[in-house]
Short mmCIF file of C-alpha atoms in Angstrom, two decimals:
data_model
loop_
_atom_site.label_atom_id
_atom_site.label_comp_id
_atom_site.label_asym_id
_atom_site.label_seq_id
_atom_site.Cartn_x
_atom_site.Cartn_y
_atom_site.Cartn_z
CA UNK A 266 -34.00 -17.58 28.43
CA UNK A 267 -32.80 -20.79 30.09
CA UNK A 268 -29.59 -22.76 29.53
CA UNK A 269 -31.18 -25.12 26.98
CA UNK A 270 -32.22 -22.23 24.72
CA UNK A 271 -28.76 -20.71 24.91
CA UNK A 272 -27.22 -24.11 24.09
CA UNK A 273 -29.50 -24.56 21.04
CA UNK A 274 -28.67 -21.07 19.72
CA UNK A 275 -24.94 -21.66 20.17
CA UNK A 276 -25.21 -25.09 18.56
CA UNK A 277 -26.88 -23.78 15.39
CA UNK A 278 -24.53 -20.77 15.25
CA UNK A 279 -21.49 -23.02 15.50
CA UNK A 280 -22.94 -25.49 12.97
CA UNK A 281 -23.60 -22.66 10.50
CA UNK A 282 -20.10 -21.26 10.93
CA UNK A 283 -18.56 -24.70 10.50
CA UNK A 284 -20.61 -25.30 7.36
CA UNK A 285 -19.49 -21.98 5.81
CA UNK A 286 -15.86 -22.71 6.69
CA UNK A 287 -16.10 -26.22 5.22
CA UNK A 288 -17.62 -24.92 1.98
CA UNK A 289 -14.96 -22.20 1.66
CA UNK A 290 -12.21 -24.73 2.39
CA UNK A 291 -13.57 -27.10 -0.27
CA UNK A 292 -13.87 -24.24 -2.76
CA UNK A 293 -10.29 -23.13 -2.20
CA UNK A 294 -9.06 -26.70 -2.30
CA UNK A 295 -10.80 -27.30 -5.63
CA UNK A 296 -9.08 -24.39 -7.37
CA UNK A 297 -7.18 -25.88 -10.31
CA UNK A 298 -3.56 -24.72 -10.40
CA UNK A 299 -2.17 -22.83 -13.35
CA UNK A 300 -0.06 -24.93 -15.70
CA UNK A 301 3.21 -23.93 -14.03
CA UNK A 302 2.13 -25.36 -10.66
CA UNK A 303 0.96 -28.72 -11.98
CA UNK A 304 2.70 -31.91 -10.89
CA UNK A 305 5.71 -32.83 -13.01
CA UNK A 306 6.67 -29.28 -14.05
CA UNK A 307 10.22 -27.97 -13.64
CA UNK A 308 11.01 -24.37 -12.73
CA UNK A 309 13.94 -21.97 -13.02
CA UNK A 310 13.94 -18.71 -11.08
CA UNK A 311 16.23 -15.69 -10.97
CA UNK A 312 16.23 -12.63 -8.73
CA UNK A 313 18.41 -9.57 -8.24
CA UNK A 314 18.43 -6.79 -5.65
CA UNK A 315 20.66 -3.72 -5.69
CA UNK A 316 21.12 -0.73 -3.42
CA UNK A 317 23.52 2.22 -3.26
CA UNK A 318 23.54 4.68 -0.36
CA UNK A 319 25.69 7.83 -0.28
CA UNK A 320 25.95 10.63 2.26
CA UNK A 321 28.40 13.53 2.66
CA UNK A 322 29.10 16.21 5.25
CA UNK A 323 26.74 14.82 7.86
CA UNK A 324 26.90 15.31 11.60
CA UNK A 325 26.56 11.96 13.41
CA UNK A 326 26.81 13.52 16.92
CA UNK A 327 29.96 11.73 18.13
CA UNK A 328 31.73 12.06 14.76
CA UNK A 329 31.40 13.98 11.51
CA UNK A 330 30.94 12.08 8.24
CA UNK A 331 32.95 13.49 5.37
CA UNK A 332 32.12 10.80 2.81
CA UNK A 333 30.00 7.68 3.27
CA UNK A 334 29.15 5.10 0.59
CA UNK A 335 27.51 1.69 0.79
CA UNK A 336 26.92 -0.60 -2.20
CA UNK A 337 25.13 -3.89 -1.76
CA UNK A 338 23.46 -6.42 -4.00
CA UNK A 339 22.45 -10.06 -4.12
CA UNK A 340 21.80 -12.49 -6.95
CA UNK A 341 19.47 -15.46 -6.54
CA UNK A 342 19.04 -18.61 -8.67
CA UNK A 343 16.63 -21.46 -8.03
CA UNK A 344 15.73 -24.82 -9.59
CA UNK A 345 12.61 -26.77 -8.62
CA UNK A 346 10.39 -29.73 -9.47
CA UNK A 347 6.68 -30.02 -8.68
CA UNK A 348 6.25 -33.31 -6.80
CA UNK A 349 2.53 -32.55 -6.47
CA UNK A 350 0.22 -29.80 -7.65
CA UNK A 351 1.37 -26.58 -5.91
CA UNK A 352 4.13 -28.40 -3.97
CA UNK A 353 7.78 -28.13 -5.02
CA UNK A 354 11.15 -29.43 -3.93
CA UNK A 355 14.23 -27.58 -5.08
CA UNK A 356 17.61 -26.02 -4.49
CA UNK A 357 18.53 -22.34 -4.42
CA UNK A 358 21.74 -20.33 -4.58
CA UNK A 359 22.22 -16.76 -3.41
CA UNK A 360 25.31 -14.53 -3.59
CA UNK A 361 25.55 -11.45 -1.34
CA UNK A 362 27.95 -8.52 -1.80
CA UNK A 363 28.17 -5.63 0.67
CA UNK A 364 30.87 -2.93 0.39
CA UNK A 365 31.04 0.00 2.79
CA UNK A 366 33.50 2.94 2.71
CA UNK A 367 33.50 5.87 5.10
CA UNK A 368 35.77 8.83 5.84
CA UNK A 369 35.01 10.72 9.06
CA UNK A 370 36.41 12.98 11.78
CA UNK A 371 36.29 11.91 15.41
CA UNK A 372 35.72 14.22 18.40
CA UNK A 373 39.42 15.15 18.64
CA UNK A 374 39.67 16.07 14.95
CA UNK A 375 41.42 12.96 13.61
CA UNK A 376 40.47 11.93 10.08
CA UNK A 377 39.83 8.20 9.82
CA UNK A 378 39.19 6.15 6.72
CA UNK A 379 37.46 2.82 7.11
CA UNK A 380 36.21 0.26 4.61
CA UNK A 381 34.67 -3.20 4.75
CA UNK A 382 33.72 -5.87 2.25
CA UNK A 383 31.47 -8.83 3.01
CA UNK A 384 30.73 -11.64 0.54
CA UNK A 385 28.52 -14.65 1.22
CA UNK A 386 27.26 -17.64 -0.75
CA UNK A 387 24.13 -19.35 0.57
CA UNK A 388 22.59 -22.54 -0.75
CA UNK A 389 19.28 -23.92 0.44
CA UNK A 390 17.22 -27.07 0.00
CA UNK A 391 13.55 -26.15 0.15
CA UNK A 392 10.01 -27.48 0.07
CA UNK A 393 7.81 -24.88 -1.57
CA UNK A 394 4.08 -24.62 -0.98
CA UNK A 395 1.66 -22.43 -2.97
CA UNK A 396 -1.88 -21.71 -1.73
CA UNK A 397 -4.52 -19.78 -3.74
CA UNK A 398 -5.13 -16.37 -2.22
CA UNK A 399 -8.88 -15.73 -1.79
CA UNK A 400 -9.64 -18.46 -4.33
CA UNK A 401 -7.62 -16.76 -7.07
CA UNK A 402 -6.12 -18.74 -9.97
CA UNK A 403 -3.38 -16.18 -10.53
CA UNK A 404 -2.31 -15.01 -7.06
CA UNK A 405 -0.88 -17.38 -4.45
CA UNK A 406 0.50 -17.25 -0.93
CA UNK A 407 3.88 -19.02 -0.86
CA UNK A 408 6.12 -20.46 1.84
CA UNK A 409 9.30 -22.52 1.59
CA UNK A 410 10.68 -24.30 4.68
CA UNK A 411 14.41 -24.63 3.97
CA UNK A 412 17.76 -25.90 5.16
CA UNK A 413 20.38 -23.15 4.61
CA UNK A 414 24.16 -23.49 4.35
CA UNK A 415 26.14 -20.24 4.26
CA UNK A 416 29.82 -19.69 3.45
CA UNK A 417 31.29 -16.20 3.73
CA UNK A 418 34.35 -14.07 4.16
CA UNK A 419 34.88 -10.47 5.12
CA UNK A 420 37.64 -7.95 5.44
CA UNK A 421 37.89 -4.47 6.87
CA UNK A 422 40.62 -1.85 6.86
CA UNK A 423 41.15 1.20 9.04
CA UNK A 424 43.62 4.01 8.31
CA UNK A 425 44.66 6.70 10.82
CA UNK A 426 47.81 8.84 10.53
CA UNK A 427 49.36 6.50 7.92
CA UNK A 428 48.74 3.50 10.19
CA UNK A 429 46.80 0.73 8.45
CA UNK A 430 45.04 -2.13 10.15
CA UNK A 431 43.55 -5.11 8.29
CA UNK A 432 41.14 -7.60 9.84
CA UNK A 433 39.65 -10.61 8.07
CA UNK A 434 37.06 -13.24 8.89
CA UNK A 435 35.62 -16.46 7.49
CA UNK A 436 32.12 -17.69 8.29
CA UNK A 437 30.13 -20.91 8.07
CA UNK A 438 26.51 -21.17 9.18
CA UNK A 439 23.77 -23.79 9.09
CA UNK A 440 20.14 -22.92 9.75
CA UNK A 441 16.50 -23.87 9.32
CA UNK A 442 14.29 -21.09 8.03
CA UNK A 443 11.11 -20.05 6.29
CA UNK A 444 10.43 -17.37 3.68
CA UNK A 445 6.86 -16.23 3.04
CA UNK A 446 5.44 -14.08 0.29
CA UNK A 447 3.14 -13.58 -2.69
CA UNK A 448 3.34 -15.21 -6.12
CA UNK A 449 1.57 -13.66 -9.14
CA UNK A 450 1.34 -15.52 -12.46
CA UNK A 451 1.98 -13.28 -15.46
CA UNK A 452 1.14 -16.17 -17.80
CA UNK A 453 0.50 -19.91 -17.47
CA UNK A 454 4.27 -20.61 -17.31
CA UNK A 455 5.75 -17.46 -15.79
CA UNK A 456 5.35 -15.88 -12.37
CA UNK A 457 6.78 -13.07 -10.25
CA UNK A 458 7.44 -13.52 -6.53
CA UNK A 459 7.92 -11.12 -3.64
CA UNK A 460 8.98 -12.58 -0.29
CA UNK A 461 10.40 -11.67 3.11
CA UNK A 462 12.38 -13.67 5.64
CA UNK A 463 13.73 -15.94 6.63
CA UNK A 464 12.53 -16.63 10.13
CA UNK A 465 14.18 -19.56 11.86
CA UNK A 466 17.12 -20.75 13.94
CA UNK A 467 20.73 -21.58 13.21
CA UNK A 468 24.33 -21.85 14.34
CA UNK A 469 27.33 -19.90 13.08
CA UNK A 470 31.09 -20.48 13.27
CA UNK A 471 33.48 -17.59 12.58
CA UNK A 472 37.29 -17.26 12.67
CA UNK A 473 39.29 -14.01 12.65
CA UNK A 474 42.73 -12.72 11.71
CA UNK A 475 44.40 -9.36 12.31
CA UNK A 476 47.13 -8.17 9.93
CA UNK A 477 47.53 -11.74 8.67
CA UNK A 478 47.79 -13.39 12.10
CA UNK A 479 45.09 -15.59 13.75
CA UNK A 480 42.98 -13.58 16.15
CA UNK A 481 40.50 -16.03 17.67
CA UNK A 482 37.15 -17.51 16.71
CA UNK A 483 33.54 -17.54 17.87
CA UNK A 484 30.44 -19.75 17.79
CA UNK A 485 26.95 -18.27 17.96
CA UNK A 486 23.40 -19.57 18.09
CA UNK A 487 20.86 -17.25 16.49
CA UNK A 488 17.09 -17.09 16.15
CA UNK A 489 14.95 -14.83 13.96
CA UNK A 490 11.36 -14.83 15.16
CA UNK A 491 9.97 -12.23 12.75
CA UNK A 492 10.73 -11.51 9.06
CA UNK A 493 12.50 -8.34 8.02
CA UNK A 494 9.78 -6.53 6.07
CA UNK A 495 12.30 -3.92 4.89
CA UNK A 496 14.35 -6.61 3.14
CA UNK A 497 12.10 -7.65 0.26
CA UNK A 498 13.26 -10.23 -2.27
CA UNK A 499 11.98 -10.20 -5.85
CA UNK A 500 12.35 -12.97 -8.43
CA UNK A 501 10.92 -14.24 -11.71
CA UNK A 502 10.20 -17.93 -12.38
CA UNK A 503 9.80 -19.83 -15.68
CA UNK A 504 8.15 -23.26 -15.78
CA UNK A 505 8.81 -26.09 -18.23
#
């Protein structure tokens, strides 16, 4: 088989593949959105995650845990407007709460009690995109490039032999990020979402105090190149 035969075979193979791809692309692009994703619709979404983790009498190699408890939750609200079919601009708000208390013995037998509390409020401006998954009219792949602003404060205490130490911090961060996930419509005007993320880059400023006195500050650049698949976010949206 000479070069011309090989070229002809490759040409027709490529042409056939391109034709199939084009037809599939047109088919997916022609999928009519459900009513909630039509241009001009408004949306309101709410989400809530909660976790409680407790352990007692556990050997952690370099110390022994007597009592360990972690409670964390976040609440999410979102408001959007469909500027085009399956394309949304909006604003979101998310409140994080993370409380951790532990009592443990160190290697020399001292009993130490430690606790921390972190609270953060994040707001984001986003551009949401929904794409039909495998041509479905009910299931969509979603992504939302966003600008995030985060304000937070934290405090931690440590008690050993009646000596207490209190440290506090305040945080401000700005970042660009992207959440990705799946959207399933339960009815024409209501959907459930599951997403992970965000991936992106940002900059964070943090200041510290120790027992009420200033104790320095820090500035950090951060990048997240892969989503945290163990940190799923769930929400429900209603369209009007």
